[in-house]
Amino acid sequence: MYPKKNNNYTNRLIQQLIIAVDFVVLWVLLYFLIGTIPLSAGWDEEKQRAFWMACTFVFIVAEYLFPTIIHERMVGANEILRRSTMLVATYTLLSYLLLRAIHFMSRLGWHLFAMGLVLLVSIILLRFIERWLIKKLRQSGYNTRYVTLVGSDEELLHLYKKLTSNPTFGYNVQSIYGDIEGLSQNGSVKDFEALLSQPERLKLGDEVYLCVPRIERELIRKTARLCDHQMSKFYYVPIANERLDLQPTLIDDIEVLTTYISPLEEPLNRLIKRLADIFLSIIFLLPTALLLPFIVICIKLQSSGPIFFRQLRTGLNGNNFYCYKFRSMHVNAEADRLQATKDDPRKFPFGDFMRKTNIDELPQFWNVLIGNMSIVGPRPHMLAHTEQYEQLVDKYMVRHIVKPGITGWAQVTGFRGETRELWQMEGRVERDIWYIQHWSLWLDLRIIWMTAKTIFVRDEKAY
């Protein structure tokens, strides 16, 4: 008899409890909402019941379309925010349409909209509280997912470190078959292969990760089949030498592999991002216009030369464009070649202040408005650096398949500012490519928020 897997049941129970709390919050808000609706005092019991049933039915539909995923082990804050927003937006719109369709009342729109805002704030707060409680639960040893690792390649060591790096993920590596330096082994890969014919001696746990060469087809097939029998989730991890870094895609019904797939390849996503860029750039250009006289006076008092700094940089598809900034340095011959350093003598005092507070970047919202840049994207580099790092950093030019941004994922995750060593640029490129492959409107909003925080919490690399 194979061991029973209870982990999926526990995860489903957590999800169901979260959904139940959502309904409690909804019903509490509906109770207060009724008191604000004109003429609701004259509702009889049947009309109140119809209102509650209509709203509850719509919420069931919304929960079905956008179920909570915070019980999953590795989920980002942007995805939690996106799901919560779509849940409440769907509920608000559908409840309004349904109540109008059944001729319930004609003046419910603003009341439902106000309730939707309160519901959204409540759901988001609950999600992060619930997420914190789940992490504490797993950190205490509950809702644990038991894992078996098989293989001797370095990729398996990287996977081990990822699964065990954070106890709140709830992973417990219960057995390892292979030869991984520094880890306690239960046997070799050959031992594991021999035990496949004696499955009663193997306790695979909830998940099995097999990392062997593709030529070992029979071992891969037998392991996958045993996992099916023991109701363990099977994962194949390519060894380092066989990793292609390719993404699956479809040409009609034929699966092919390509180098990079980005959500921004979809026209609708590009339109959404462009509309958001236009809207936000107009919002930021208005206060920039009000600050302009003060900025002009400060720059002119401390340094002779133009107000704006205009520099050719590499943009979308490797095309060059002029990037605009408020000038923060004295006019110098090295502006198109050297990056700013912490104690750069080329900076004048007000220019140094502008760089630390990001004020010098404000004219780039004009670049966004005219379409050269986006609010969020890989930072554009000067032409000299593009020529230099194109030769030194693998995949460097991939970052140019989307518009450059005023801020980006690399900048808010520790790779802002001067790149003194090659690994710093490699890290920046890696994060830029991750952003390109994982773009969403919610990720953009998260990056904007993380950037805005640096105005109040100083970034040590802002110079």
Short mmCIF file of C-alpha atoms in Angstrom, two decimals:
data_model
loop_
_atom_site.label_atom_id
_atom_site.label_comp_id
_atom_site.label_asym_id
_atom_site.label_seq_id
_atom_site.Cartn_x
_atom_site.Cartn_y
_atom_site.Cartn_z
CA MET A 1 0.00 0.00 0.00
CA TYR A 2 1.42 3.36 -1.04
CA PRO A 3 1.41 6.22 1.50
CA LYS A 4 -1.60 8.49 1.33
CA LYS A 5 -0.93 12.05 0.24
CA ASN A 6 -2.72 14.60 2.43
CA ASN A 7 -0.97 17.74 1.24
CA ASN A 8 -3.37 18.54 -1.59
CA TYR A 9 -6.30 18.09 0.80
CA THR A 10 -4.72 20.52 3.27
CA ASN A 11 -4.14 23.09 0.52
CA ARG A 12 -7.75 22.76 -0.63
CA LEU A 13 -8.95 23.18 2.94
CA ILE A 14 -6.89 26.38 3.31
CA GLN A 15 -8.32 27.69 0.04
CA GLN A 16 -11.88 26.87 1.10
CA LEU A 17 -11.40 28.64 4.46
CA ILE A 18 -10.12 31.75 2.67
CA ILE A 19 -13.12 31.74 0.34
CA ALA A 20 -15.46 31.30 3.33
CA VAL A 21 -13.92 34.38 4.98
CA ASP A 22 -14.47 36.30 1.72
CA PHE A 23 -18.20 35.51 1.88
CA VAL A 24 -18.41 36.59 5.53
CA VAL A 25 -16.84 39.94 4.58
CA LEU A 26 -19.26 40.27 1.65
CA TRP A 27 -22.33 39.61 3.79
CA VAL A 28 -21.19 42.07 6.48
CA LEU A 29 -20.74 44.77 3.84
CA LEU A 30 -24.11 43.94 2.23
CA TYR A 31 -25.78 44.38 5.63
CA PHE A 32 -24.38 47.92 5.91
CA LEU A 33 -24.99 48.63 2.21
CA ILE A 34 -28.72 48.03 2.51
CA GLY A 35 -28.94 50.76 5.12
CA THR A 36 -27.51 53.32 2.67
CA ILE A 37 -29.84 52.51 -0.24
CA PRO A 38 -32.76 54.94 -0.64
CA LEU A 39 -36.18 53.36 -0.01
CA SER A 40 -34.55 50.18 1.41
CA ALA A 41 -36.54 50.72 4.63
CA GLY A 42 -39.63 49.78 2.66
CA TRP A 43 -38.26 46.44 1.46
CA ASP A 44 -40.21 43.42 2.57
CA GLU A 45 -38.54 40.15 3.56
CA GLU A 46 -38.84 38.70 0.06
CA LYS A 47 -37.14 41.68 -1.57
CA GLN A 48 -34.28 41.62 0.91
CA ARG A 49 -33.83 37.90 0.29
CA ALA A 50 -33.74 38.47 -3.48
CA PHE A 51 -31.08 41.16 -3.07
CA TRP A 52 -28.88 38.95 -0.88
CA MET A 53 -29.28 35.95 -3.18
CA ALA A 54 -28.43 37.95 -6.32
CA CYS A 55 -25.28 39.44 -4.78
CA THR A 56 -24.21 36.09 -3.31
CA PHE A 57 -24.73 34.29 -6.63
CA VAL A 58 -22.60 36.85 -8.46
CA PHE A 59 -19.85 36.54 -5.84
CA ILE A 60 -19.84 32.76 -6.35
CA VAL A 61 -19.28 33.37 -10.07
CA ALA A 62 -16.47 35.87 -9.36
CA GLU A 63 -14.77 33.47 -6.95
CA TYR A 64 -14.97 30.74 -9.59
CA LEU A 65 -13.40 32.95 -12.25
CA PHE A 66 -10.68 34.39 -9.99
CA PRO A 67 -10.08 31.97 -7.12
CA THR A 68 -7.53 32.81 -4.47
CA ILE A 69 -4.03 31.40 -4.99
CA ILE A 70 -2.31 32.52 -1.80
CA HIS A 71 -2.23 28.90 -0.62
CA GLU A 72 0.29 28.19 -3.37
CA ARG A 73 3.88 28.08 -2.20
CA MET A 74 5.58 30.60 -4.48
CA VAL A 75 3.28 33.44 -5.48
CA GLY A 76 4.17 37.11 -5.82
CA ALA A 77 2.44 40.12 -4.29
CA ASN A 78 1.59 41.44 -7.77
CA GLU A 79 -0.38 38.29 -8.60
CA ILE A 80 -2.25 38.48 -5.28
CA LEU A 81 -3.12 42.10 -6.04
CA ARG A 82 -4.21 41.27 -9.59
CA ARG A 83 -6.46 38.39 -8.53
CA SER A 84 -8.06 40.40 -5.74
CA THR A 85 -8.75 43.36 -8.02
CA MET A 86 -10.25 41.20 -10.77
CA LEU A 87 -12.40 39.34 -8.21
CA VAL A 88 -13.94 42.54 -6.82
CA ALA A 89 -14.22 44.28 -10.22
CA THR A 90 -16.03 41.26 -11.68
CA TYR A 91 -18.37 41.06 -8.69
CA THR A 92 -19.19 44.79 -8.80
CA LEU A 93 -19.92 44.86 -12.53
CA LEU A 94 -21.93 41.62 -12.66
CA SER A 95 -23.97 42.43 -9.56
CA TYR A 96 -24.95 45.79 -11.07
CA LEU A 97 -25.90 44.17 -14.40
CA LEU A 98 -27.88 41.39 -12.73
CA LEU A 99 -29.82 43.70 -10.42
CA ARG A 100 -30.64 45.98 -13.36
CA ALA A 101 -31.68 42.96 -15.46
CA ILE A 102 -34.21 41.83 -12.86
CA HIS A 103 -35.45 45.45 -12.48
CA PHE A 104 -34.49 45.54 -8.84
CA MET A 105 -33.69 49.26 -8.60
CA SER A 106 -32.38 51.82 -11.05
CA ARG A 107 -30.13 53.83 -8.70
CA LEU A 108 -27.76 51.25 -7.26
CA GLY A 109 -24.65 51.97 -9.31
CA TRP A 110 -22.84 54.38 -6.98
CA HIS A 111 -23.74 52.34 -3.90
CA LEU A 112 -22.35 49.16 -5.45
CA PHE A 113 -19.24 51.02 -6.64
CA ALA A 114 -18.57 52.39 -3.14
CA MET A 115 -19.09 48.97 -1.64
CA GLY A 116 -16.73 47.53 -4.26
CA LEU A 117 -13.95 49.90 -3.15
CA VAL A 118 -14.43 48.94 0.50
CA LEU A 119 -14.59 45.26 -0.46
CA LEU A 120 -11.38 45.57 -2.50
CA VAL A 121 -9.45 47.16 0.38
CA SER A 122 -10.82 44.53 2.78
CA ILE A 123 -9.95 41.61 0.48
CA ILE A 124 -6.40 42.88 -0.17
CA LEU A 125 -5.75 43.38 3.55
CA LEU A 126 -7.16 39.94 4.27
CA ARG A 127 -5.04 38.32 1.57
CA PHE A 128 -1.80 39.59 3.03
CA ILE A 129 -2.86 38.70 6.58
CA GLU A 130 -3.88 35.23 5.40
CA ARG A 131 -0.63 34.87 3.47
CA TRP A 132 1.32 35.76 6.60
CA LEU A 133 -0.63 33.18 8.63
CA ILE A 134 0.00 30.46 6.02
CA LYS A 135 3.73 31.23 6.07
CA LYS A 136 3.76 30.98 9.87
CA LEU A 137 1.87 27.67 9.62
CA ARG A 138 4.44 26.21 7.23
CA GLN A 139 7.33 27.65 9.21
CA SER A 140 6.02 25.70 12.20
CA GLY A 141 6.14 22.45 10.22
CA TYR A 142 2.53 22.18 9.07
CA ASN A 143 1.21 21.97 5.50
CA THR A 144 4.60 20.62 4.44
CA ARG A 145 5.32 19.22 1.00
CA TYR A 146 7.78 16.29 1.08
CA VAL A 147 10.24 16.10 -1.80
CA THR A 148 12.55 13.48 -3.31
CA LEU A 149 15.54 14.60 -5.40
CA VAL A 150 17.28 12.25 -7.85
CA GLY A 151 20.44 13.18 -9.80
CA SER A 152 24.01 14.41 -9.47
CA ASP A 153 24.02 17.54 -11.63
CA GLU A 154 24.58 21.08 -10.33
CA GLU A 155 21.06 22.03 -11.44
CA LEU A 156 19.69 19.77 -8.70
CA LEU A 157 21.84 21.56 -6.12
CA HIS A 158 20.41 24.91 -7.30
CA LEU A 159 16.91 23.45 -6.98
CA TYR A 160 17.64 22.15 -3.48
CA LYS A 161 18.82 25.60 -2.38
CA LYS A 162 15.70 27.22 -3.88
CA LEU A 163 13.27 24.83 -2.18
CA THR A 164 14.97 25.08 1.21
CA SER A 165 16.01 28.75 1.11
CA ASN A 166 12.79 29.92 2.76
CA PRO A 167 11.04 27.76 5.40
CA THR A 168 7.76 29.55 4.66
CA PHE A 169 7.62 27.73 1.29
CA GLY A 170 6.87 24.57 3.29
CA TYR A 171 9.19 22.17 1.42
CA ASN A 172 10.92 19.28 3.20
CA VAL A 173 13.51 17.33 1.19
CA GLN A 174 13.04 13.87 2.69
CA SER A 175 15.36 11.85 0.41
CA ILE A 176 18.17 12.45 -2.09
CA TYR A 177 19.56 9.88 -4.50
CA GLY A 178 22.70 11.08 -6.23
CA ASP A 179 26.12 12.54 -5.58
CA ILE A 180 25.67 16.17 -4.60
CA GLU A 181 28.57 17.58 -2.63
CA GLY A 182 27.63 18.85 0.80
CA LEU A 183 24.28 17.05 1.01
CA SER A 184 23.37 13.88 2.87
CA GLN A 185 22.41 11.18 0.35
CA ASN A 186 20.10 8.19 0.67
CA GLY A 187 21.95 6.46 -2.15
CA SER A 188 23.19 6.90 -5.69
CA VAL A 189 21.16 7.31 -8.88
CA LYS A 190 21.92 3.64 -9.60
CA ASP A 191 20.50 2.72 -6.18
CA PHE A 192 17.32 4.63 -6.99
CA GLU A 193 17.06 2.91 -10.37
CA ALA A 194 17.39 -0.49 -8.68
CA LEU A 195 14.68 0.40 -6.16
CA LEU A 196 12.21 1.19 -8.95
CA SER A 197 11.57 -2.54 -9.18
CA GLN A 198 10.84 -2.57 -5.42
CA PRO A 199 8.48 0.42 -5.08
CA GLU A 200 7.42 -0.58 -1.56
CA ARG A 201 10.91 0.46 -0.38
CA LEU A 202 10.66 3.92 -1.96
CA LYS A 203 8.89 6.73 -0.11
CA LEU A 204 8.68 9.34 -2.80
CA GLY A 205 6.68 11.94 -0.93
CA ASP A 206 4.55 14.58 -2.62
CA GLU A 207 6.96 15.65 -5.38
CA VAL A 208 9.84 13.97 -7.23
CA TYR A 209 12.49 15.93 -9.16
CA LEU A 210 14.63 13.86 -11.53
CA CYS A 211 17.75 15.47 -13.00
CA VAL A 212 19.54 13.11 -15.40
CA PRO A 213 20.64 13.34 -19.07
CA ARG A 214 17.85 13.03 -21.65
CA ILE A 215 19.52 9.90 -22.98
CA GLU A 216 18.32 8.11 -19.80
CA ARG A 217 14.85 7.76 -21.34
CA GLU A 218 14.04 4.48 -19.65
CA LEU A 219 14.86 5.83 -16.17
CA ILE A 220 12.75 8.94 -16.84
CA ARG A 221 9.83 6.84 -18.08
CA LYS A 222 9.95 4.38 -15.14
CA THR A 223 10.20 7.18 -12.57
CA ALA A 224 7.25 9.06 -14.09
CA ARG A 225 5.16 5.89 -14.14
CA LEU A 226 5.96 5.07 -10.49
CA CYS A 227 5.05 8.64 -9.50
CA ASP A 228 1.68 8.17 -11.21
CA HIS A 229 1.09 4.99 -9.18
CA GLN A 230 2.15 6.56 -5.90
CA MET A 231 0.26 9.81 -6.63
CA SER A 232 3.45 11.85 -6.45
CA LYS A 233 3.95 14.87 -8.72
CA PHE A 234 6.79 14.19 -11.18
CA TYR A 235 9.16 16.89 -12.49
CA TYR A 236 12.02 16.43 -14.93
CA VAL A 237 14.91 18.89 -14.52
CA PRO A 238 17.32 19.10 -17.52
CA ILE A 239 21.00 18.90 -16.59
CA ALA A 240 23.05 22.09 -16.96
CA ASN A 241 24.75 21.04 -20.22
CA GLU A 242 21.38 20.29 -21.84
CA ARG A 243 19.55 23.42 -20.80
CA LEU A 244 18.43 25.24 -23.91
CA ASP A 245 16.66 28.19 -22.25
CA LEU A 246 13.89 27.81 -24.81
CA GLN A 247 10.18 28.41 -24.31
CA PRO A 248 7.38 26.24 -25.78
CA THR A 249 4.93 27.85 -28.17
CA LEU A 250 2.44 26.67 -30.78
CA ILE A 251 2.27 27.04 -34.55
CA ASP A 252 -1.31 25.90 -35.12
CA ASP A 253 -1.25 22.52 -33.32
CA ILE A 254 2.52 21.93 -33.56
CA GLU A 255 4.61 22.66 -30.45
CA VAL A 256 7.93 24.37 -31.17
CA LEU A 257 10.59 25.96 -28.97
CA THR A 258 11.71 29.58 -29.18
CA THR A 259 14.13 31.77 -27.26
CA TYR A 260 11.85 34.29 -25.54
CA ILE A 261 8.11 34.69 -25.14
CA SER A 262 6.76 37.94 -23.72
CA PRO A 263 3.17 38.87 -22.87
CA LEU A 264 3.92 42.15 -24.66
CA GLU A 265 3.88 40.28 -27.97
CA GLU A 266 0.09 40.36 -27.65
CA PRO A 267 -1.40 43.51 -29.27
CA LEU A 268 -3.94 43.94 -26.47
CA ASN A 269 -1.22 43.93 -23.81
CA ARG A 270 0.81 46.49 -25.76
CA LEU A 271 -2.29 48.68 -26.06
CA ILE A 272 -2.96 48.43 -22.30
CA LYS A 273 0.64 49.34 -21.49
CA ARG A 274 0.63 52.23 -23.96
CA LEU A 275 -2.63 53.68 -22.60
CA ALA A 276 -1.27 53.41 -19.05
CA ASP A 277 1.94 55.16 -20.17
CA ILE A 278 0.03 58.04 -21.77
CA PHE A 279 -2.22 58.49 -18.74
CA LEU A 280 0.61 58.38 -16.18
CA SER A 281 2.99 60.54 -18.22
CA ILE A 282 0.38 63.32 -18.45
CA ILE A 283 -0.20 63.09 -14.69
CA PHE A 284 3.55 63.43 -13.97
CA LEU A 285 4.23 66.13 -16.57
CA LEU A 286 1.70 68.51 -14.98
CA PRO A 287 3.60 68.90 -11.65
CA THR A 288 6.87 68.92 -13.63
CA ALA A 289 5.64 72.02 -15.46
CA LEU A 290 4.90 73.67 -12.08
CA LEU A 291 8.37 72.82 -10.73
CA LEU A 292 10.13 73.91 -13.92
CA PRO A 293 10.73 77.61 -12.98
CA PHE A 294 12.27 76.62 -9.62
CA ILE A 295 14.45 73.93 -11.26
CA VAL A 296 15.58 76.33 -14.00
CA ILE A 297 16.66 78.98 -11.44
CA CYS A 298 18.57 76.43 -9.30
CA ILE A 299 20.42 74.94 -12.28
CA LYS A 300 21.33 78.34 -13.73
CA LEU A 301 22.59 79.64 -10.37
CA GLN A 302 24.95 76.69 -9.92
CA SER A 303 26.07 75.76 -13.43
CA SER A 304 26.24 77.41 -16.81
CA GLY A 305 24.81 75.58 -19.77
CA PRO A 306 21.47 74.17 -20.95
CA ILE A 307 18.63 73.21 -18.59
CA PHE A 308 18.01 69.86 -20.25
CA PHE A 309 20.54 67.11 -20.87
CA ARG A 310 19.90 65.31 -24.15
CA GLN A 311 21.70 62.03 -24.88
CA LEU A 312 21.45 59.34 -27.56
CA ARG A 313 20.56 56.00 -26.01
CA THR A 314 19.62 52.55 -27.28
CA GLY A 315 15.88 51.91 -27.42
CA LEU A 316 13.31 49.53 -28.85
CA ASN A 317 14.73 47.01 -31.35
CA GLY A 318 18.20 48.54 -30.94
CA ASN A 319 17.16 51.88 -32.47
CA ASN A 320 18.66 55.05 -31.03
CA PHE A 321 16.63 57.90 -29.54
CA TYR A 322 17.27 61.08 -27.58
CA CYS A 323 16.65 60.62 -23.85
CA TYR A 324 15.88 63.81 -21.88
CA LYS A 325 16.86 64.66 -18.29
CA PHE A 326 17.33 67.78 -16.22
CA ARG A 327 21.06 68.51 -16.38
CA SER A 328 22.65 67.48 -13.08
CA MET A 329 26.34 67.84 -14.04
CA HIS A 330 28.55 70.58 -15.35
CA VAL A 331 28.94 70.45 -19.12
CA ASN A 332 31.79 67.97 -19.79
CA ALA A 333 33.33 65.98 -22.64
CA GLU A 334 32.87 62.61 -20.90
CA ALA A 335 29.06 62.71 -20.54
CA ASP A 336 28.53 60.18 -23.33
CA ARG A 337 31.19 57.78 -22.07
CA LEU A 338 31.41 57.68 -18.27
CA GLN A 339 28.71 56.72 -15.75
CA ALA A 340 28.06 58.90 -12.72
CA THR A 341 29.93 57.83 -9.60
CA LYS A 342 29.14 58.40 -5.93
CA ASP A 343 31.43 61.41 -5.45
CA ASP A 344 31.54 62.47 -9.08
CA PRO A 345 33.20 65.94 -9.30
CA ARG A 346 31.13 66.71 -12.43
CA LYS A 347 27.94 67.04 -10.31
CA PHE A 348 26.92 70.40 -8.87
CA PRO A 349 25.04 70.49 -5.49
CA PHE A 350 21.47 70.88 -6.78
CA GLY A 351 22.21 68.32 -9.51
CA ASP A 352 23.33 65.86 -6.84
CA PHE A 353 20.07 66.48 -4.97
CA MET A 354 18.03 65.92 -8.15
CA ARG A 355 19.79 62.62 -8.84
CA LYS A 356 19.21 61.34 -5.30
CA THR A 357 15.49 62.20 -5.44
CA ASN A 358 14.99 61.17 -9.11
CA ILE A 359 13.88 64.71 -10.03
CA ASP A 360 16.37 64.73 -12.91
CA GLU A 361 14.40 61.89 -14.55
CA LEU A 362 11.13 63.87 -14.81
CA PRO A 363 11.66 65.06 -18.43
CA GLN A 364 11.68 61.40 -19.48
CA PHE A 365 7.91 61.41 -19.08
CA TRP A 366 8.01 63.43 -22.32
CA ASN A 367 9.89 60.51 -23.89
CA VAL A 368 7.08 58.27 -22.61
CA LEU A 369 4.34 60.53 -23.98
CA ILE A 370 5.84 60.64 -27.50
CA GLY A 371 6.43 56.86 -27.46
CA ASN A 372 10.22 56.51 -27.18
CA MET A 373 10.03 55.04 -23.68
CA SER A 374 7.65 53.40 -21.23
CA ILE A 375 7.16 54.16 -17.53
CA VAL A 376 8.48 50.68 -16.69
CA GLY A 377 11.04 48.74 -18.71
CA PRO A 378 14.79 48.08 -18.97
CA ARG A 379 16.76 51.28 -18.40
CA PRO A 380 18.21 52.69 -21.66
CA HIS A 381 22.00 52.77 -21.79
CA MET A 382 24.27 55.23 -23.54
CA LEU A 383 25.55 54.06 -26.93
CA ALA A 384 29.09 53.51 -25.68
CA HIS A 385 27.86 51.05 -23.06
CA THR A 386 25.64 49.23 -25.55
CA GLU A 387 28.66 48.70 -27.80
CA GLN A 388 30.78 47.57 -24.84
CA TYR A 389 28.38 45.19 -23.10
CA GLU A 390 26.95 43.72 -26.30
CA GLN A 391 30.33 41.99 -26.64
CA LEU A 392 30.72 41.08 -22.96
CA VAL A 393 27.29 40.01 -21.72
CA ASP A 394 25.38 37.10 -23.23
CA LYS A 395 21.78 38.03 -24.17
CA TYR A 396 22.49 41.73 -23.57
CA MET A 397 20.56 42.84 -26.68
CA VAL A 398 17.45 40.85 -25.65
CA ARG A 399 16.57 43.70 -23.28
CA HIS A 400 15.82 45.86 -26.33
CA ILE A 401 12.85 43.81 -27.58
CA VAL A 402 10.61 46.09 -25.47
CA LYS A 403 10.65 49.86 -24.92
CA PRO A 404 13.12 51.12 -22.33
CA GLY A 405 11.70 52.49 -19.09
CA ILE A 406 12.15 55.29 -16.59
CA THR A 407 12.32 52.60 -13.93
CA GLY A 408 12.53 48.84 -14.10
CA TRP A 409 12.63 45.53 -12.26
CA ALA A 410 16.45 45.59 -12.16
CA GLN A 411 16.46 49.05 -10.56
CA VAL A 412 14.08 48.12 -7.71
CA THR A 413 15.80 44.79 -6.97
CA GLY A 414 19.30 46.05 -6.28
CA PHE A 415 20.85 46.71 -9.70
CA ARG A 416 20.49 50.46 -9.96
CA GLY A 417 23.29 52.89 -10.65
CA GLU A 418 26.94 52.38 -11.49
CA THR A 419 28.11 49.03 -12.89
CA ARG A 420 31.74 48.82 -11.82
CA GLU A 421 32.05 45.07 -12.38
CA LEU A 422 30.74 42.79 -15.12
CA TRP A 423 28.56 40.71 -12.75
CA GLN A 424 26.51 43.83 -11.96
CA MET A 425 25.57 44.30 -15.60
CA GLU A 426 24.91 40.57 -15.95
CA GLY A 427 22.54 40.75 -12.99
CA ARG A 428 20.78 43.77 -14.50
CA VAL A 429 20.32 42.01 -17.85
CA GLU A 430 19.03 38.87 -16.14
CA ARG A 431 16.37 40.87 -14.30
CA ASP A 432 15.45 42.85 -17.40
CA ILE A 433 14.82 39.61 -19.30
CA TRP A 434 12.78 38.23 -16.38
CA TYR A 435 10.60 41.35 -16.52
CA ILE A 436 10.11 40.98 -20.28
CA GLN A 437 9.00 37.36 -19.88
CA HIS A 438 6.72 38.01 -16.89
CA TRP A 439 5.19 41.38 -17.77
CA SER A 440 1.77 42.27 -16.40
CA LEU A 441 0.04 45.54 -15.60
CA TRP A 442 0.15 44.54 -11.94
CA LEU A 443 3.91 43.99 -12.08
CA ASP A 444 4.29 47.48 -13.58
CA LEU A 445 2.21 48.96 -10.75
CA ARG A 446 4.31 47.10 -8.19
CA ILE A 447 7.56 48.45 -9.71
CA ILE A 448 6.14 51.99 -9.79
CA TRP A 449 5.20 51.70 -6.11
CA MET A 450 8.66 50.32 -5.19
CA THR A 451 10.25 53.20 -7.11
CA ALA A 452 8.02 55.80 -5.44
CA LYS A 453 9.13 54.56 -2.02
CA THR A 454 12.71 55.58 -2.78
CA ILE A 455 11.61 59.23 -2.62
CA PHE A 456 11.05 58.74 1.12
CA VAL A 457 13.53 55.92 1.80
CA ARG A 458 16.79 56.90 0.19
CA ASP A 459 18.38 54.40 -2.22
CA GLU A 460 22.12 54.21 -1.45
CA LYS A 461 22.80 53.58 -5.15
CA ALA A 462 21.01 56.77 -6.20
CA TYR A 463 23.88 58.97 -7.32
#
